[in-house]
């Protein structure tokens, strides 16, 4: 294949220039990181699973009219996506208390929240993605009021979709993070869901047993991360039922 220009390398993905203007190739790595990359590992096959899972969620979202960057999957580890101007926010939606919310507010993990709560973190690894308010976002010009209205609406629609899809396969969507980006049409722009939606950026608990099926398995050393993600993929029918190990490319495409 012709050499491609690398645009950006993050913790879990690499972005390459796409074949057409306005497109990007998103490559899913096997690297797992937690605690702002203080903890690192290579989990063989994770990239393949997340590529498939993100495709599955983004395709479903598009089918119910939630705009997102996904165009098509190219191969085991790569997908073609629309290039966007990323809004520098991690948009978190929580249905049950967990993680930093539990710590910050002293709410026991797993407590159902009175309603979905949306939080914003400023995307800056050096600062550890600090929690910010809409005041910060407006004052520093990270997003306009119209953008914020659209972001809230996108986040809640993604939450309803993902919660339903997960509930149908016996999984509780505790919380998740999305990123959004701007696509331009002349002087106007609109916001679409970008980045990825995968167990790397969600908390997913088995409804009956409470078993964790997300990146907390890695963060908290609870077992094999690949097994957990494979279980999510299997339940959603994303991987064939008796799929061979995800590292054998010829058999799962
Ligand atoms: P949160 O509990 O705030 O942080 P942590 O994952 O460090 O305990 O995270 C809420 C959800 O959002 C969780 O599913 C992980 C996800 N998330 C990311 O994927 N990336 C991020 O940078 C942040 C802040 C959260």
Short mmCIF file of C-alpha atoms and ligand atoms in Angstrom, two decimals:
data_model
loop_
_atom_site.label_atom_id
_atom_site.label_comp_id
_atom_site.label_asym_id
_atom_site.label_seq_id
_atom_site.Cartn_x
_atom_site.Cartn_y
_atom_site.Cartn_z
CA UNK A 1 0.00 0.00 0.00
CA UNK A 2 1.17 3.52 -0.71
CA UNK A 3 2.65 5.32 2.26
CA UNK A 4 0.04 7.36 4.02
CA UNK A 5 0.51 10.51 5.92
CA UNK A 6 0.05 10.10 9.65
CA UNK A 7 -2.00 12.99 11.01
CA UNK A 8 -2.09 12.11 14.66
CA UNK A 9 -1.26 9.27 17.02
CA UNK A 10 -3.25 9.00 20.23
CA UNK A 11 -3.32 6.45 23.02
CA UNK A 12 -5.59 3.93 21.30
CA UNK A 13 -5.78 5.06 17.67
CA UNK A 14 -3.76 6.46 14.80
CA UNK A 15 -5.28 8.83 12.25
CA UNK A 16 -4.03 8.82 8.65
CA UNK A 17 -4.94 11.08 5.79
CA UNK A 18 -7.87 9.51 3.90
CA UNK A 19 -8.13 8.79 0.17
CA UNK A 20 -10.49 11.74 -0.51
CA UNK A 21 -10.37 15.27 0.86
CA UNK A 22 -12.40 15.46 4.06
CA UNK A 23 -11.76 11.83 4.98
CA UNK A 24 -9.52 10.19 7.53
CA UNK A 25 -8.47 6.60 8.11
CA UNK A 26 -8.84 5.67 11.76
CA UNK A 27 -6.58 2.78 12.83
CA UNK A 28 -7.38 1.00 16.11
CA UNK A 29 -4.30 -0.05 18.07
CA UNK A 30 -4.07 -2.82 20.66
CA UNK A 31 -2.68 -0.42 23.24
CA UNK A 32 -4.61 0.00 26.45
CA UNK A 33 -3.95 2.91 28.76
CA UNK A 34 -5.53 4.07 32.00
CA UNK A 35 -5.03 6.80 34.56
CA UNK A 36 -3.92 9.25 31.90
CA UNK A 37 -1.48 6.69 30.42
CA UNK A 38 0.25 5.92 33.73
CA UNK A 39 -0.82 2.30 33.27
CA UNK A 40 -0.14 0.76 29.86
CA UNK A 41 -0.41 -2.63 28.16
CA UNK A 42 -0.82 -4.18 24.75
CA UNK A 43 -3.97 -6.31 24.61
CA UNK A 44 -3.73 -8.36 21.46
CA UNK A 45 -6.94 -8.13 19.47
CA UNK A 46 -8.45 -5.14 21.31
CA UNK A 47 -8.10 -2.89 18.25
CA UNK A 48 -9.94 -5.38 16.07
CA UNK A 49 -12.80 -5.61 18.55
CA UNK A 50 -13.09 -1.85 19.01
CA UNK A 51 -13.02 -1.24 15.27
CA UNK A 52 -15.99 -3.62 14.90
CA UNK A 53 -17.85 -2.37 17.94
CA UNK A 54 -17.47 1.29 17.02
CA UNK A 55 -18.70 0.46 13.50
CA UNK A 56 -21.71 -1.31 15.00
CA UNK A 57 -22.68 1.60 17.28
CA UNK A 58 -22.04 4.34 14.75
CA UNK A 59 -23.98 2.50 12.03
CA UNK A 60 -26.91 2.02 14.40
CA UNK A 61 -26.81 5.67 15.40
CA UNK A 62 -26.86 6.74 11.75
CA UNK A 63 -29.88 4.50 11.19
CA UNK A 64 -31.84 6.38 13.85
CA UNK A 65 -30.67 9.74 12.52
CA UNK A 66 -27.84 10.58 14.91
CA UNK A 67 -25.17 12.05 12.63
CA UNK A 68 -21.66 10.70 13.07
CA UNK A 69 -18.34 10.51 11.31
CA UNK A 70 -18.37 6.82 10.31
CA UNK A 71 -18.26 6.13 6.57
CA UNK A 72 -17.18 2.49 6.25
CA UNK A 73 -14.95 -0.14 7.73
CA UNK A 74 -11.89 -0.74 5.56
CA UNK A 75 -10.39 -3.81 7.18
CA UNK A 76 -9.81 -5.49 10.53
CA UNK A 77 -8.31 -2.46 12.19
CA UNK A 78 -9.23 0.52 10.05
CA UNK A 79 -12.30 2.54 9.26
CA UNK A 80 -12.86 5.46 6.96
CA UNK A 81 -14.38 8.45 8.74
CA UNK A 82 -15.25 12.07 7.95
CA UNK A 83 -12.68 14.54 9.00
CA UNK A 84 -14.08 16.95 11.61
CA UNK A 85 -12.88 19.82 13.74
CA UNK A 86 -12.92 18.19 17.15
CA UNK A 87 -14.56 20.15 19.96
CA UNK A 88 -11.98 19.94 22.77
CA UNK A 89 -14.38 18.32 25.24
CA UNK A 90 -14.91 14.82 26.56
CA UNK A 91 -18.68 14.58 26.89
CA UNK A 92 -19.64 12.13 29.62
CA UNK A 93 -23.13 10.81 30.21
CA UNK A 94 -23.84 8.93 33.43
CA UNK A 95 -26.84 6.79 34.29
CA UNK A 96 -25.38 5.19 37.43
CA UNK A 97 -22.67 6.57 39.71
CA UNK A 98 -19.17 5.16 39.13
CA UNK A 99 -15.55 6.18 38.75
CA UNK A 100 -14.71 9.80 39.37
CA UNK A 101 -18.30 10.80 40.11
CA UNK A 102 -18.48 8.28 42.94
CA UNK A 103 -15.17 9.49 44.31
CA UNK A 104 -15.93 13.17 43.94
CA UNK A 105 -19.43 13.08 45.43
CA UNK A 106 -19.15 10.05 47.72
CA UNK A 107 -21.93 8.16 45.95
CA UNK A 108 -21.64 4.39 46.03
CA UNK A 109 -20.75 2.87 42.67
CA UNK A 110 -23.82 1.46 40.97
CA UNK A 111 -26.32 3.89 42.52
CA UNK A 112 -28.89 4.82 39.90
CA UNK A 113 -28.92 8.55 39.23
CA UNK A 114 -32.23 10.44 39.33
CA UNK A 115 -31.75 11.23 35.64
CA UNK A 116 -28.89 11.02 33.13
CA UNK A 117 -26.20 13.51 34.10
CA UNK A 118 -23.99 15.07 31.44
CA UNK A 119 -20.51 16.29 32.36
CA UNK A 120 -17.81 18.00 30.32
CA UNK A 121 -14.06 17.55 30.64
CA UNK A 122 -11.56 19.72 28.82
CA UNK A 123 -9.53 17.53 26.44
CA UNK A 124 -5.97 18.04 27.60
CA UNK A 125 -3.83 15.05 28.54
CA UNK A 126 -1.20 17.20 30.24
CA UNK A 127 -3.90 18.49 32.60
CA UNK A 128 -5.55 15.07 32.99
CA UNK A 129 -8.79 16.10 31.23
CA UNK A 130 -10.18 18.32 34.02
CA UNK A 131 -13.91 18.63 34.66
CA UNK A 132 -15.18 22.00 33.42
CA UNK A 133 -18.49 23.85 33.52
CA UNK A 134 -20.43 25.47 30.70
CA UNK A 135 -19.12 28.79 32.04
CA UNK A 136 -15.55 27.74 31.22
CA UNK A 137 -16.62 26.40 27.84
CA UNK A 138 -18.38 29.66 26.90
CA UNK A 139 -15.74 31.97 28.38
CA UNK A 140 -12.83 30.24 26.66
CA UNK A 141 -14.77 29.84 23.42
CA UNK A 142 -14.43 26.04 23.18
CA UNK A 143 -18.05 25.81 22.01
CA UNK A 144 -20.90 28.25 21.39
CA UNK A 145 -24.26 28.12 23.13
CA UNK A 146 -25.76 26.62 19.96
CA UNK A 147 -23.00 24.00 19.94
CA UNK A 148 -23.74 23.19 23.59
CA UNK A 149 -27.45 22.75 22.87
CA UNK A 150 -26.58 20.40 20.01
CA UNK A 151 -24.00 18.53 22.10
CA UNK A 152 -26.53 17.92 24.89
CA UNK A 153 -29.10 16.67 22.44
CA UNK A 154 -26.59 14.37 20.69
CA UNK A 155 -25.31 13.04 24.02
CA UNK A 156 -28.80 12.19 25.28
CA UNK A 157 -29.80 10.55 22.01
CA UNK A 158 -26.63 8.44 22.05
CA UNK A 159 -27.42 7.55 25.66
CA UNK A 160 -30.94 6.38 24.86
CA UNK A 161 -29.75 4.37 21.88
CA UNK A 162 -26.81 2.73 23.64
CA UNK A 163 -28.79 2.05 26.81
CA UNK A 164 -31.47 0.26 24.79
CA UNK A 165 -29.04 -1.73 22.67
CA UNK A 166 -27.16 -2.81 25.76
CA UNK A 167 -30.23 -3.61 27.81
CA UNK A 168 -31.41 -5.92 25.03
CA UNK A 169 -28.32 -8.06 25.59
CA UNK A 170 -28.37 -7.99 29.38
CA UNK A 171 -25.84 -5.19 29.85
CA UNK A 172 -26.27 -2.04 31.93
CA UNK A 173 -24.85 1.14 30.41
CA UNK A 174 -23.42 2.81 33.51
CA UNK A 175 -21.71 5.71 31.75
CA UNK A 176 -19.85 6.58 28.58
CA UNK A 177 -17.86 9.28 26.88
CA UNK A 178 -18.29 10.71 23.39
CA UNK A 179 -16.50 13.33 21.39
CA UNK A 180 -18.11 15.52 18.78
CA UNK A 181 -16.73 17.47 15.86
CA UNK A 182 -17.77 20.21 13.47
CA UNK A 183 -18.33 19.67 9.78
CA UNK A 184 -18.52 22.79 7.67
CA UNK A 185 -20.87 23.74 4.89
CA UNK A 186 -19.89 27.20 3.72
CA UNK A 187 -20.24 29.55 6.67
CA UNK A 188 -22.35 27.09 8.62
CA UNK A 189 -21.29 24.11 10.65
CA UNK A 190 -23.07 21.25 12.30
CA UNK A 191 -21.95 18.88 14.97
CA UNK A 192 -21.60 15.14 14.54
CA UNK A 193 -20.46 12.33 16.82
CA UNK A 194 -16.81 11.48 16.17
CA UNK A 195 -13.89 9.49 17.65
CA UNK A 196 -15.13 6.06 18.76
CA UNK A 197 -17.77 4.34 20.82
CA UNK A 198 -16.38 1.16 22.34
CA UNK A 199 -15.92 -0.56 25.72
CA UNK A 200 -12.79 1.59 26.09
CA UNK A 201 -15.00 4.61 26.69
CA UNK A 202 -18.07 3.08 28.38
CA UNK A 203 -18.84 1.35 31.64
CA UNK A 204 -20.77 -1.81 30.91
CA UNK A 205 -21.99 -4.13 33.65
CA UNK A 206 -23.79 -7.44 33.27
CA UNK A 207 -27.34 -6.75 34.49
CA UNK A 208 -27.62 -10.01 36.46
CA UNK A 209 -24.15 -10.51 37.88
CA UNK A 210 -22.71 -6.99 37.85
CA UNK A 211 -19.64 -8.36 36.04
CA UNK A 212 -17.65 -5.56 34.45
CA UNK A 213 -17.30 -5.83 30.67
CA UNK A 214 -15.36 -2.62 29.98
CA UNK A 215 -12.00 -0.95 30.48
CA UNK A 216 -12.35 -1.10 34.28
CA UNK A 217 -11.29 -4.76 33.87
CA UNK A 218 -7.91 -3.35 32.86
CA UNK A 219 -7.92 -0.29 35.15
CA UNK A 220 -8.70 -2.39 38.21
CA UNK A 221 -6.98 -5.69 37.23
CA UNK A 222 -10.23 -7.66 37.22
CA UNK A 223 -9.32 -10.23 34.55
CA UNK A 224 -8.78 -10.51 30.83
CA UNK A 225 -9.82 -7.36 28.98
CA UNK A 226 -10.05 -9.14 25.64
CA UNK A 227 -12.44 -11.73 27.06
CA UNK A 228 -14.65 -8.95 28.39
CA UNK A 229 -14.77 -7.08 25.05
CA UNK A 230 -15.27 -10.33 23.16
CA UNK A 231 -18.27 -11.08 25.37
CA UNK A 232 -19.80 -7.67 24.54
CA UNK A 233 -19.19 -8.27 20.83
CA UNK A 234 -20.59 -11.80 21.03
CA UNK A 235 -23.79 -10.67 22.77
CA UNK A 236 -24.33 -7.90 20.23
CA UNK A 237 -23.77 -10.37 17.38
CA UNK A 238 -20.89 -8.25 16.15
CA UNK A 239 -18.55 -11.21 15.96
CA UNK A 240 -19.81 -14.57 14.72
CA UNK A 241 -20.84 -16.78 17.66
CA UNK A 242 -18.04 -19.30 17.32
CA UNK A 243 -15.52 -16.81 16.12
CA UNK A 244 -11.92 -17.92 16.20
CA UNK A 245 -9.49 -15.80 18.16
CA UNK A 246 -9.74 -12.23 16.92
CA UNK A 247 -6.09 -12.24 15.96
CA UNK A 248 -6.70 -14.62 13.03
CA UNK A 249 -7.62 -12.14 10.31
CA UNK A 250 -8.71 -14.45 7.54
CA UNK A 251 -11.42 -16.12 9.57
CA UNK A 252 -13.41 -13.24 10.94
CA UNK A 253 -13.81 -10.90 8.00
P1 LIG B 1 -14.87 8.90 34.77
O1 LIG B 1 -15.54 8.09 35.84
O2 LIG B 1 -15.04 10.38 34.84
O3 LIG B 1 -13.32 8.70 34.77
P2 LIG B 1 -12.47 7.37 34.95
O4 LIG B 1 -12.73 6.57 33.72
O5 LIG B 1 -11.08 7.93 35.01
O6 LIG B 1 -12.92 6.72 36.21
O7 LIG B 1 -15.32 8.40 33.33
C1 LIG B 1 -16.67 8.31 32.98
C2 LIG B 1 -16.79 7.52 31.70
O8 LIG B 1 -16.23 8.23 30.62
C3 LIG B 1 -16.06 6.18 31.75
O9 LIG B 1 -16.85 5.22 31.06
C4 LIG B 1 -14.80 6.41 31.02
C5 LIG B 1 -15.13 7.52 30.04
N1 LIG B 1 -14.03 8.45 29.79
C6 LIG B 1 -13.18 8.22 28.73
O10 LIG B 1 -13.34 7.25 27.98
N2 LIG B 1 -12.15 9.09 28.50
C7 LIG B 1 -11.94 10.18 29.27
O11 LIG B 1 -10.99 10.96 29.01
C8 LIG B 1 -12.82 10.42 30.37
C9 LIG B 1 -12.62 11.61 31.26
C10 LIG B 1 -13.85 9.53 30.59
#
